[in-house]
XYZ file of C-alpha atoms in Angstrom:
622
model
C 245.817 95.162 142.972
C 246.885 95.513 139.341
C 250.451 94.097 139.975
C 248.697 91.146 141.827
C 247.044 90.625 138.850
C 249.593 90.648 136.449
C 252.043 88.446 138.601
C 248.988 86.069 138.513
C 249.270 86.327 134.646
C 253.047 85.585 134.998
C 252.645 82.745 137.185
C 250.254 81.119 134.710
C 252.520 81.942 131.725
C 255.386 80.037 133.803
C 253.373 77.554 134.695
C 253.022 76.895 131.088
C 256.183 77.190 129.793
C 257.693 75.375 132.632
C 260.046 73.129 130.641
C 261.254 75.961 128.254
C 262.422 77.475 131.177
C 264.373 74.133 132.662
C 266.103 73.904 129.177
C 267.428 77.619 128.742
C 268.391 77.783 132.416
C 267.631 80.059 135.588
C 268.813 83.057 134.042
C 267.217 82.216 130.736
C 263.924 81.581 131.941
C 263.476 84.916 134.277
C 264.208 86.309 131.335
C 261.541 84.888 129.500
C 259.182 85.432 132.007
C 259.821 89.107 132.348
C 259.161 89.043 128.271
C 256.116 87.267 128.707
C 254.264 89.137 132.027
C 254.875 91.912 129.520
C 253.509 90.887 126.919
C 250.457 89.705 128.383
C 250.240 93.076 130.527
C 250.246 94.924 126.848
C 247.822 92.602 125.196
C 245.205 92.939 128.131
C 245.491 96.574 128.183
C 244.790 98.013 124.556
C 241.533 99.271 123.569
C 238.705 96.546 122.757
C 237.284 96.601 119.026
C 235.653 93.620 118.360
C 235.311 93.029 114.490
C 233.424 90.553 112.135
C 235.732 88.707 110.058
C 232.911 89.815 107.272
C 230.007 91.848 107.077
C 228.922 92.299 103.762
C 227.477 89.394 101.709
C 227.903 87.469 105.229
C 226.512 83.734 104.289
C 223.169 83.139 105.469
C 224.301 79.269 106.341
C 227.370 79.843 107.542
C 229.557 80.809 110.583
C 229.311 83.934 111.521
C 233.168 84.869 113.214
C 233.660 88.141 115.909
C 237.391 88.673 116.448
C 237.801 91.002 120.070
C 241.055 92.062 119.074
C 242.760 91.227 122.496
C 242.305 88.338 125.001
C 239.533 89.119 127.435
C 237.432 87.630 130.500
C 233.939 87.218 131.797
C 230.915 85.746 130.513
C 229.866 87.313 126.853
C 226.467 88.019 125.446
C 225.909 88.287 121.956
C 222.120 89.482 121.259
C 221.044 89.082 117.635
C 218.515 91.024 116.131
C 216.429 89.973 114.100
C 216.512 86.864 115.941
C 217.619 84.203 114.575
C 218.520 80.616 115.560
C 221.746 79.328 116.723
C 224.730 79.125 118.896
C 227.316 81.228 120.267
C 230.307 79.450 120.676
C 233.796 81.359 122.604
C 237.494 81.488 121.300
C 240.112 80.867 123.160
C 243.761 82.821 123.119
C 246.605 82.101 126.044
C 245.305 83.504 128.422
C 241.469 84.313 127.638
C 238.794 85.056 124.970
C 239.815 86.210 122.006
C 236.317 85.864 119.855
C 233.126 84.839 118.934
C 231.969 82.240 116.659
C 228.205 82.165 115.578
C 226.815 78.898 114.313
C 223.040 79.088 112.819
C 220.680 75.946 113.020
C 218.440 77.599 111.014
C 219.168 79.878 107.552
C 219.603 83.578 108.199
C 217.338 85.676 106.208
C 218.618 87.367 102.655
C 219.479 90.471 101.792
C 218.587 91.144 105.815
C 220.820 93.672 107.890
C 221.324 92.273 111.247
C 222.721 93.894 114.280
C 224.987 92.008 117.226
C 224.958 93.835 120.645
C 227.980 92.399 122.904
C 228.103 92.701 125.887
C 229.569 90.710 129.456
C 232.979 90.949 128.706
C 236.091 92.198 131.216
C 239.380 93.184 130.712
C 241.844 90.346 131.266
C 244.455 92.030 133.470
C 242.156 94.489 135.371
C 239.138 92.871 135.324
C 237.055 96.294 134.309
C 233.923 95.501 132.431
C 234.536 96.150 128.804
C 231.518 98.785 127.454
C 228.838 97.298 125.422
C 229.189 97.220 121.731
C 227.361 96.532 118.540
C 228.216 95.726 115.128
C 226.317 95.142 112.056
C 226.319 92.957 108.960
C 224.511 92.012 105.981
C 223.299 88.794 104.687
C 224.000 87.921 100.975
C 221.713 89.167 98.688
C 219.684 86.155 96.553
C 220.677 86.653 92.804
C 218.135 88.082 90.443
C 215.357 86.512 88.244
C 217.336 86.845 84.978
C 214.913 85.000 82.596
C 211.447 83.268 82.290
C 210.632 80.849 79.616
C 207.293 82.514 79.100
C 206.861 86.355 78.590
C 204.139 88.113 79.975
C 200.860 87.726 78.339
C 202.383 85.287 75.791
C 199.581 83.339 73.844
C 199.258 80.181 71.764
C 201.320 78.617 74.184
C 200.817 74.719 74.074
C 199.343 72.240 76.144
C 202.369 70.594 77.197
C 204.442 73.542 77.942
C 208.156 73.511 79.586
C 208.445 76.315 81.775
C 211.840 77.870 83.047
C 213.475 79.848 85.515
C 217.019 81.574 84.999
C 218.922 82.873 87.908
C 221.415 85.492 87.394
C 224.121 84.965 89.216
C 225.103 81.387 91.395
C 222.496 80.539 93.867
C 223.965 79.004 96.806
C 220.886 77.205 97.619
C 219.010 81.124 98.496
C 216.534 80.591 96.241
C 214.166 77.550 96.597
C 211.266 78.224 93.706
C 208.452 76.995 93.414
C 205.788 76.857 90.073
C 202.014 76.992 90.799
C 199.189 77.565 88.150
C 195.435 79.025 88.254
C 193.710 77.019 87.191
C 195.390 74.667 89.213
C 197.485 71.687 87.796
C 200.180 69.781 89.244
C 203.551 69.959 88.277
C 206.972 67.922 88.156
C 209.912 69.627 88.213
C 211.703 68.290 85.360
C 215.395 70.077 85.257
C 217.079 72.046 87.987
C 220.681 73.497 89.074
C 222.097 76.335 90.971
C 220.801 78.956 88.220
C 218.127 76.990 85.970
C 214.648 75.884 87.589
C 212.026 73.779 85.020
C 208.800 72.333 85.342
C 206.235 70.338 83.182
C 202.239 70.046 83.707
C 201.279 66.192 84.654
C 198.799 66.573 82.354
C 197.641 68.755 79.177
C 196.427 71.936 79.773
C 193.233 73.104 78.518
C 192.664 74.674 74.989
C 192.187 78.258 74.666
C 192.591 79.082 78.378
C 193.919 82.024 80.234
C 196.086 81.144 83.151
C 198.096 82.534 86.020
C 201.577 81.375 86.211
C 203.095 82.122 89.681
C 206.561 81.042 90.702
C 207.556 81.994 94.667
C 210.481 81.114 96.480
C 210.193 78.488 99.167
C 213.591 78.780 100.746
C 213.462 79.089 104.916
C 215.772 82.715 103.941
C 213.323 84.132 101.499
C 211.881 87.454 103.165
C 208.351 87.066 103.278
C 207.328 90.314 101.668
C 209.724 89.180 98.685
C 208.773 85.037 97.581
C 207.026 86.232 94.603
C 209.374 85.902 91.756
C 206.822 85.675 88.540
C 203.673 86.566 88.637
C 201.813 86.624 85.134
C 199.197 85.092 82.627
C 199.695 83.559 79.067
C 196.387 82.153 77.183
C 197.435 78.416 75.866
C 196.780 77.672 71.960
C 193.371 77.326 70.738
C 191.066 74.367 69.717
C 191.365 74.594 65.533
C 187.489 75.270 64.478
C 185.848 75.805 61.475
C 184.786 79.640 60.915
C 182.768 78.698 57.708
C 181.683 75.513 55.983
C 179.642 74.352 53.114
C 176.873 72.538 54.055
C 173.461 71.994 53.129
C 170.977 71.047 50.574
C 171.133 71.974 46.896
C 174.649 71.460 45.867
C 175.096 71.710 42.271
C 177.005 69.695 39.533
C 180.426 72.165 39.343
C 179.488 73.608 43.281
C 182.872 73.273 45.172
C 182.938 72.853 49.440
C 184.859 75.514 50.555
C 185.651 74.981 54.535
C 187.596 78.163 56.207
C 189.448 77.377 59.536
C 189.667 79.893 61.952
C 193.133 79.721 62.443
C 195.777 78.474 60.338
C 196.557 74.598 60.101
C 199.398 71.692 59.374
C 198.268 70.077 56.178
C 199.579 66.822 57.532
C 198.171 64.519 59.126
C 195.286 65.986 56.803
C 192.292 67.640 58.763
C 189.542 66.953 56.652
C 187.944 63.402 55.461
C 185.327 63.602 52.466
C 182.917 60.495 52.217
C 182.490 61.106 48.389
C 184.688 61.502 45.196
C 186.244 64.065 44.416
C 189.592 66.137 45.203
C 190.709 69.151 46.575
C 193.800 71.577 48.036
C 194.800 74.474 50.031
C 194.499 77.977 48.643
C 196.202 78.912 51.651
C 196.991 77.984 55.622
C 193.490 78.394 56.487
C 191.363 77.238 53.592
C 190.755 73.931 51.639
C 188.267 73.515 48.541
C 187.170 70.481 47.695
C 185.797 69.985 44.316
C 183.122 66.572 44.285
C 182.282 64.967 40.883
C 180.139 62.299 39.503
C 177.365 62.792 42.498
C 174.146 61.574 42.249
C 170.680 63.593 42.093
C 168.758 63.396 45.576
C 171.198 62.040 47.846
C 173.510 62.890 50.972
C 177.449 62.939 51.139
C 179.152 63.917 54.607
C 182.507 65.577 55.197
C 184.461 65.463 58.671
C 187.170 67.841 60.660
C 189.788 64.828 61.899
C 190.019 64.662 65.613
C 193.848 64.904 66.446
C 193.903 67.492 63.488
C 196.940 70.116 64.492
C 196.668 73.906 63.719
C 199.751 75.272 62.641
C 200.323 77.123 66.210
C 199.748 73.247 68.130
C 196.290 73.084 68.887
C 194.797 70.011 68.626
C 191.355 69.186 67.310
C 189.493 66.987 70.069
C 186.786 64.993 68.454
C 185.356 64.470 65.000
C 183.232 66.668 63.332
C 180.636 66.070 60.582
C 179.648 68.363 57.964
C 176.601 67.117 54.924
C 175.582 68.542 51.783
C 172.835 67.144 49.768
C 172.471 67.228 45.918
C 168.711 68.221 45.029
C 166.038 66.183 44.878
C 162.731 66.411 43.588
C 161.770 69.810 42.548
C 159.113 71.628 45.280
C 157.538 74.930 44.894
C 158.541 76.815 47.963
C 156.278 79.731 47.341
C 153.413 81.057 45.107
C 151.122 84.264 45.112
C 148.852 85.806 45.399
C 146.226 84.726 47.161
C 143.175 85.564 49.479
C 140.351 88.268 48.268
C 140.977 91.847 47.093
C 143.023 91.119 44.232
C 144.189 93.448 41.680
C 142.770 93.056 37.943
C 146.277 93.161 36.537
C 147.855 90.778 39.565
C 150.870 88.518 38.166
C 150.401 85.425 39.306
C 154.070 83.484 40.511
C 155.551 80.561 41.620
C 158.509 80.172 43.264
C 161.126 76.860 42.568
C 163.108 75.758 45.009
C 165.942 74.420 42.934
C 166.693 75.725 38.748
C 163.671 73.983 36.800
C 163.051 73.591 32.812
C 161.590 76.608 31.345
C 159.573 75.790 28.802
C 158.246 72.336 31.336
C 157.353 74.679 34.153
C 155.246 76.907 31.378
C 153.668 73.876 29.721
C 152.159 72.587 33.579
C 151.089 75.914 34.224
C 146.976 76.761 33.918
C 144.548 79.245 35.196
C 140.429 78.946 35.401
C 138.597 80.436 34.869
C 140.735 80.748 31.349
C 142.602 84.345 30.944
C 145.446 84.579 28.457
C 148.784 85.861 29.278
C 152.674 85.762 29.142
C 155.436 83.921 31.012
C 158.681 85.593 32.409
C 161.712 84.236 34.743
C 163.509 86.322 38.017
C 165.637 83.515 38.604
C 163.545 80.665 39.946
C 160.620 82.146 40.287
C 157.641 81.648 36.811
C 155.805 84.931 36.954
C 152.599 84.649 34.426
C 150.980 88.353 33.755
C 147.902 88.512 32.230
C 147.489 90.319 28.496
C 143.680 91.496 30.200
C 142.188 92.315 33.372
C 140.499 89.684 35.631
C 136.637 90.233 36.183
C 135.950 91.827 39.341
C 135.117 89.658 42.108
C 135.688 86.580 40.371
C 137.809 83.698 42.353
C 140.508 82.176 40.076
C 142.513 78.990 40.461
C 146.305 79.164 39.061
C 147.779 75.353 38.984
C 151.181 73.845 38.467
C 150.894 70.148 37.330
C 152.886 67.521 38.591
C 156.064 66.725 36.520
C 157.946 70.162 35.724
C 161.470 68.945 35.127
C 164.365 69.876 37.474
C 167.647 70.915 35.876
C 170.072 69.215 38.137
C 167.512 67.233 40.378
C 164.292 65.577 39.859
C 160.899 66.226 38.362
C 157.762 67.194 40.733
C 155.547 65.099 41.900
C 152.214 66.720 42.699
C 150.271 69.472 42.017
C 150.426 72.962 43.453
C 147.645 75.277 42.971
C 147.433 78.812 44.331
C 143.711 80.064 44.632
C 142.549 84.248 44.992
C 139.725 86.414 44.397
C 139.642 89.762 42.445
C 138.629 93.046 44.105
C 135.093 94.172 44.535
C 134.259 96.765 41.691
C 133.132 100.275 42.953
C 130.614 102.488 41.634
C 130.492 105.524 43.014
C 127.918 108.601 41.626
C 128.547 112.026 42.812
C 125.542 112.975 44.375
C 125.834 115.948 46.307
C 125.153 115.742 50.162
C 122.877 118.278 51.702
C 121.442 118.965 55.057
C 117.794 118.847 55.596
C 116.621 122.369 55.992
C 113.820 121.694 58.523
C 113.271 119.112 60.982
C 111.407 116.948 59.097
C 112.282 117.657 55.210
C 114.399 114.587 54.713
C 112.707 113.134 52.432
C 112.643 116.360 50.099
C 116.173 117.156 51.325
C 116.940 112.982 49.700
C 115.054 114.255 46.279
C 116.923 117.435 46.118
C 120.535 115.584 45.899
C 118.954 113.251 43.418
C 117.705 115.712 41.411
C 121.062 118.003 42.162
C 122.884 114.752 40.234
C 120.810 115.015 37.486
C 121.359 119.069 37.134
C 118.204 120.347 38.555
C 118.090 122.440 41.368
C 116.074 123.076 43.736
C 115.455 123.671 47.641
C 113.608 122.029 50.783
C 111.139 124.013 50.555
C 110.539 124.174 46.705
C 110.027 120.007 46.920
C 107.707 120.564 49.906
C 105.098 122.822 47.802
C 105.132 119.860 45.016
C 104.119 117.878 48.274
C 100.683 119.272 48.821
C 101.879 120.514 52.119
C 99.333 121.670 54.355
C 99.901 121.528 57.802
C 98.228 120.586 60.249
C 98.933 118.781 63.935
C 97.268 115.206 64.641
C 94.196 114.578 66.256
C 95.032 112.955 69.470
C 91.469 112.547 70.556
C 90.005 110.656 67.539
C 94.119 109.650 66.747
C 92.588 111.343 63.183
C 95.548 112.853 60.616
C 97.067 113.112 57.154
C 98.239 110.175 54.344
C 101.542 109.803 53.605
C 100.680 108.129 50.179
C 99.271 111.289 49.086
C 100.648 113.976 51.123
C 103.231 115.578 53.647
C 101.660 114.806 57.128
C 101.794 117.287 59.505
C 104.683 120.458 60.180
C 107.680 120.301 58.530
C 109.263 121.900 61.709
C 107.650 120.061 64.193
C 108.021 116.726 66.401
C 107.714 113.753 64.292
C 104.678 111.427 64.989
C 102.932 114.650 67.030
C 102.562 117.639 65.589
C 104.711 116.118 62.264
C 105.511 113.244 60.108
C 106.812 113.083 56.538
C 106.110 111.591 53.281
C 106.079 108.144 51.554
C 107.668 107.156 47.988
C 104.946 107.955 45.816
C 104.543 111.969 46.489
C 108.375 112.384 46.068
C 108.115 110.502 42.570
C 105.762 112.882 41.828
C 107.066 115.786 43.162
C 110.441 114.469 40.928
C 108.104 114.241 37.753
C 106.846 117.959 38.484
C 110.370 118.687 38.250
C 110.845 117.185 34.431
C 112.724 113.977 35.598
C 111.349 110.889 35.084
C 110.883 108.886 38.417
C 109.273 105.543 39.588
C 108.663 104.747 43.026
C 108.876 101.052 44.214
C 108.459 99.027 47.489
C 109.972 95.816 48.926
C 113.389 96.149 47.143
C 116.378 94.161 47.485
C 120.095 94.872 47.587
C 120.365 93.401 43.925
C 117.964 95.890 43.055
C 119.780 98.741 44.400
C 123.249 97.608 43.058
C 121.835 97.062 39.492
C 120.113 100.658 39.861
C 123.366 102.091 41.094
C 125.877 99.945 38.013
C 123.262 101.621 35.313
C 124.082 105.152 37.075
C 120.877 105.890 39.152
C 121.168 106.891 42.559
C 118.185 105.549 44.604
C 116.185 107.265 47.584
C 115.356 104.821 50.633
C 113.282 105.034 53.236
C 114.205 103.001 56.886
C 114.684 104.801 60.381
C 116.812 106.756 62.384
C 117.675 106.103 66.109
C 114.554 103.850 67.229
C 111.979 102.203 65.359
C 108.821 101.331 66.502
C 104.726 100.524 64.820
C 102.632 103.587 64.649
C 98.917 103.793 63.119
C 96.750 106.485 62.564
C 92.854 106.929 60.633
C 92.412 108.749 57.559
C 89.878 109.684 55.324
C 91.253 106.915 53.380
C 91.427 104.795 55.907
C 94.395 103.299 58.565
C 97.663 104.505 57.423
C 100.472 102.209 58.999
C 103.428 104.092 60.132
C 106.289 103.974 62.300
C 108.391 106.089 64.694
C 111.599 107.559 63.346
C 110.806 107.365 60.092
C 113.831 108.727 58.254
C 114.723 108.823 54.581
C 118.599 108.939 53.096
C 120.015 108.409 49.415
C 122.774 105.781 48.251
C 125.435 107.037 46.245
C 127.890 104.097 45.525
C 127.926 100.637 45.960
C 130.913 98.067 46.628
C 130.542 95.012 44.587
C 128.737 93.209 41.848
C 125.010 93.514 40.604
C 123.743 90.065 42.507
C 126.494 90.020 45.543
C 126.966 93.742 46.839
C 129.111 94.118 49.640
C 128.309 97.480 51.009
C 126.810 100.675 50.040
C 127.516 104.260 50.500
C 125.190 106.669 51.906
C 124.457 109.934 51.671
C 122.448 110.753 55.080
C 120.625 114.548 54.945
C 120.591 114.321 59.201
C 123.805 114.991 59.225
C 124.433 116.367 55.488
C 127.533 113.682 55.680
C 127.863 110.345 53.441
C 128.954 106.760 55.381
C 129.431 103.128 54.476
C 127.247 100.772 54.976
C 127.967 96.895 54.577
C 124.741 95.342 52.704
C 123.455 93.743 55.746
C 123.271 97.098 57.299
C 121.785 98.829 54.500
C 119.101 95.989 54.686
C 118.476 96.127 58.506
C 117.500 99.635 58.145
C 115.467 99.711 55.219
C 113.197 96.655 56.244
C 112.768 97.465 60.121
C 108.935 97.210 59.093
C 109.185 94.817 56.267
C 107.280 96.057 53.551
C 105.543 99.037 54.996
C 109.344 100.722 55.414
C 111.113 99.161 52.429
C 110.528 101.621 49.626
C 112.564 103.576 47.346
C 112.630 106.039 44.897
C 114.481 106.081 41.186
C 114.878 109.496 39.768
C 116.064 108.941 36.004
């Protein structure tokens, strides 16, 4: 079977090279035939080892050439993996196959190792199936990102930037990038070769903004775990703005603007436009003073940051802004004290300029009624006028400015400002002694004892209840028969008032006082006026009014009705807020609870007149 086959291969070789074999003869030509059956019987029987003609930076466009190192038959397979698009197209020897040509239709991947199983081929001569092989290869590699026209993080970049990307090595077409932002913009590509990629924003970017820049590669090759080539932010150049600016009222003859930029900035164009006369300069990148002259008193002037103004990093300045000052006007008084009641005796009274005035103008419109004399002095622009003696007590006084006091640098006032306060309320205050009653019903000797304790006698309860003609006795509920109070102490000292014990009215505790060696005057239907003036001139005075409840009470005596009421209680005042003919409040010393309390004057007079006359009354001890 073999020599069939390889005079088969001789035939065909004859047939081939019939007319060589006419020219060199008969003899020739068996010759050449026996040199040629074995030749082709030695290249059909050597050991198959197919090889790529590369596979190592193997072009990921091109053709992709498998040499099988002898001629072969049969139908070959070539199985790529990863898959990838194209045609296999056969070589052809003498006699057979002597290859494999790949030809994509589609870009093999980068940087990919690929793997080519062949199989379906037979030996030539024999016609034995050749084993299954596989080879490998690997695509060329794209080159490297060598250089970005940004670095990472980079800031002030401008609005219009030109962005870059550097290849290191020649490109081949492997790399396809493409630019993207966040915030999104569109781009044009404005530049590009085999190794150099730029781009240019259609349109400004925003001031002061962070942004993404992302370049990925596009190319049908790139891997798809590898497109990103930059990924990184860079915060464009900032808006110029003003940090600090002059503005405002008040700006004095010799006052300079001083306007601080927050970032440094390109004196030309010039930033800044003043609407007034003047001139100024730069006493360094970030700060201009400008120096105004010959303004006028009372009026406005305006300043404005250029629009188009350029900082000294790009940044562009995107719309006017306006900046005023105003020189002073007419002079106001922005504050003044004091005022309301409760004044001090010694209180300075002040007023406070708004702008530097004259001196000796603001003294010469200054009065105060009623009249008190006194002394000017200055804390900047504030007049402070102290007086050489003490207000009255509770006195109201009016302190006035008149209109006209003279400005320095603006203009005169032009009313009058008045500031109006009452002095405090004088306090006189005796120190009587507080004492508990001793018995139920001793307060009106316990109230005589503390009077008579403030004028150094002393004595006891019970002492002022023997001066009382005490003599005990409980009331007659049948007849409704019992004691006087004008002349006596009604009933038990220790027992239940209005039953089985009462008390005492003024005129026995005068008495009783008098039996003490003080001098002593009892009196009835007294006023608060009366009280105060007792109390300014140093005598405390005993009162009678009520405790808890209050009601009419009557009872017959030998004398006739007595009128009396329930919870008749008597107490001493001590002190008194206030003047002689307008007391505000008393204090009280109250033998119930052996305690002293405040009493406003309507108080004081709600308890003492419960009964009108018959329970207003009071006692002086001198």
């Amino acid at each position: 079977m073999a020599y069939q086959r390889f005079w088969k291969v001789a035939q065909r070789y004859r047939r081939r090279y019939r007319r060589q074999l006419r020219w060199v003869g008969v003899s020739a030509g068996g010759a050449v035939l026996v040199a040629l059956a074995t030749w082709g019987w030695l290249q059909t029987q050597g050991p198959v080892r197919p090889r790529l003609a590369a596979t190592v930076g193997v072009s990921v466009s091109g053709h992709l050439q498998m040499r099988f190192g002898q001629e072969l038959a049969g139908q070959p397979r070539a199985q790529l993996q990863p898959v990838a698009a194209g045609v296999w197209q056969p070589t052809r020897g003498l006699l057979g196959l002597t290859g494999l040509t790949f030809v994509p239709t589609a870009p093999l991947l980068a940087d990919q190792t690929y793997t080519v199983r062949l199989s379906g081929l037979r030996r030539l001569a024999t016609g034995a199936p050749v084993p299954a092989q596989t080879l490998r290869f690997v695509t060329e590699a794209p080159p490297a990102v060598a250089g970005f026209s940004l670095a990472p993080g980079a800031v002030n970049v401008p609005v219009r930037p030109n962005f870059t990307l550097r290849l290191g090595a020649a490109n081949h077409g492997l790399i396809k990038p493409k630019l993207s932002l966040e915030p999104a913009v569109p781009f044009t590509a404005v530049a590009s070769n085999d190794t150099s990629f730029s781009w240019q924003p259609a349109a400004d970017l925003t001031q002061g903004t962070t942004y993404r820049v992302m370049v990925d590669d596009t190319s049908p090759s790139a891997r798809p775990n590898h497109r990103r080539l930059i990924d990184q932010t860079f915060r464009t150049v900032a808006e110029p703005t003003i940090s600090n600016a002059t503005t405002g009222g008040y700006f004095y003859p010799g006052s300079t603007i001083t306007v601080a930029f927050a970032q440094d900035m390109r004196p030309d164009p010039a930033p800044l436009s003043f609407a007034m006369p003047g001139s100024g300069s730069w006493t360094n990148a970030a700060t201009y003073v400008f120096k105004p002259n010959g303004l006028s008193p009372g009026a406005s002037y305006s300043y404005r940051l250029v629009k188009g103004a350029l900082s000294a990093a790009g940044g562009v300045v995107m719309a006017d802004q306006t900046f005023q000052i105003s020189t002073p006007g007419h002079v106001v008084v922005a504050d003044h004290s004091p005022g309301g009641s409760g004044v001090g005796l010694n209180a300075t009274v002040r007023f406070s300029f708004d702008q530097p005035v004259d001196h000796a103008s603001a003294e010469s419109h200054f009065a105060i009624s009623p009249a008190v004399p006194g002394g000017f002095s200055w804390s900047g622009n504030m007049l402070v006028f102290t007086p050489n003696q003490n207000y009255d007590y509770q006195t109201t006084y009016t302190a006035s400015l008149a209109a006209g006091v003279a400005s320095v640098y603006g203009l005169p006032t032009t009313q009058v400002y008045t500031t109006q306060f009452t002095t405090a309320l004088q306090t006189i205050y005796l120190n009587v002694p507080t004492y508990r009653q001793a018995y139920a019903l001793s307060c009106e000797s316990a109230a005589l004892r503390m009077a008579l304790a403030y004028r150094g006698v002393a004595v006891s309860d019970f002492d002022v209840l023997q001066r009382l003609n005490y003599n005990p006795r409980p009331r007659d509920t049948a007849g409704n028969n019992w004691d006087n109070p004008y002349t006596m102490f009604v009933g038990d000292v220790t027992g239940v008032q209005n039953s089985t014990g009462y008390g005492v009215y003024a005129g026995p505790i005068a008495a009783a006082a008098q039996s003490f060696g003080r001098p002593a005057s009892a009196y009835s239907s007294i006023s608060a006026s009366f009280i105060s003036a007792r109390l300014h001139s140093g005598e405390p005075v005993i009162i009678w009014g009520y405790n808890t409840v209050a009601r009419p009470d009557s009872w017959n005596t030998p004398d006739g009705v007595v009128q009396a009421w329930v919870g008749e209680h008597t107490r001493v005042v001590a002190g008194v807020v206030g003047s002689v003919d307008a007391p505000a409040g008393f204090y009280v010393n109250d033998p119930a609870t052996g305690g002293q309390y405040y009493w406003t004057t309507s108080q004081l007079l709600a308890n003492l007149n419960v009964l009108g006359g018959l329970s207003n009354q009071a006692v002086v001890v001198d």
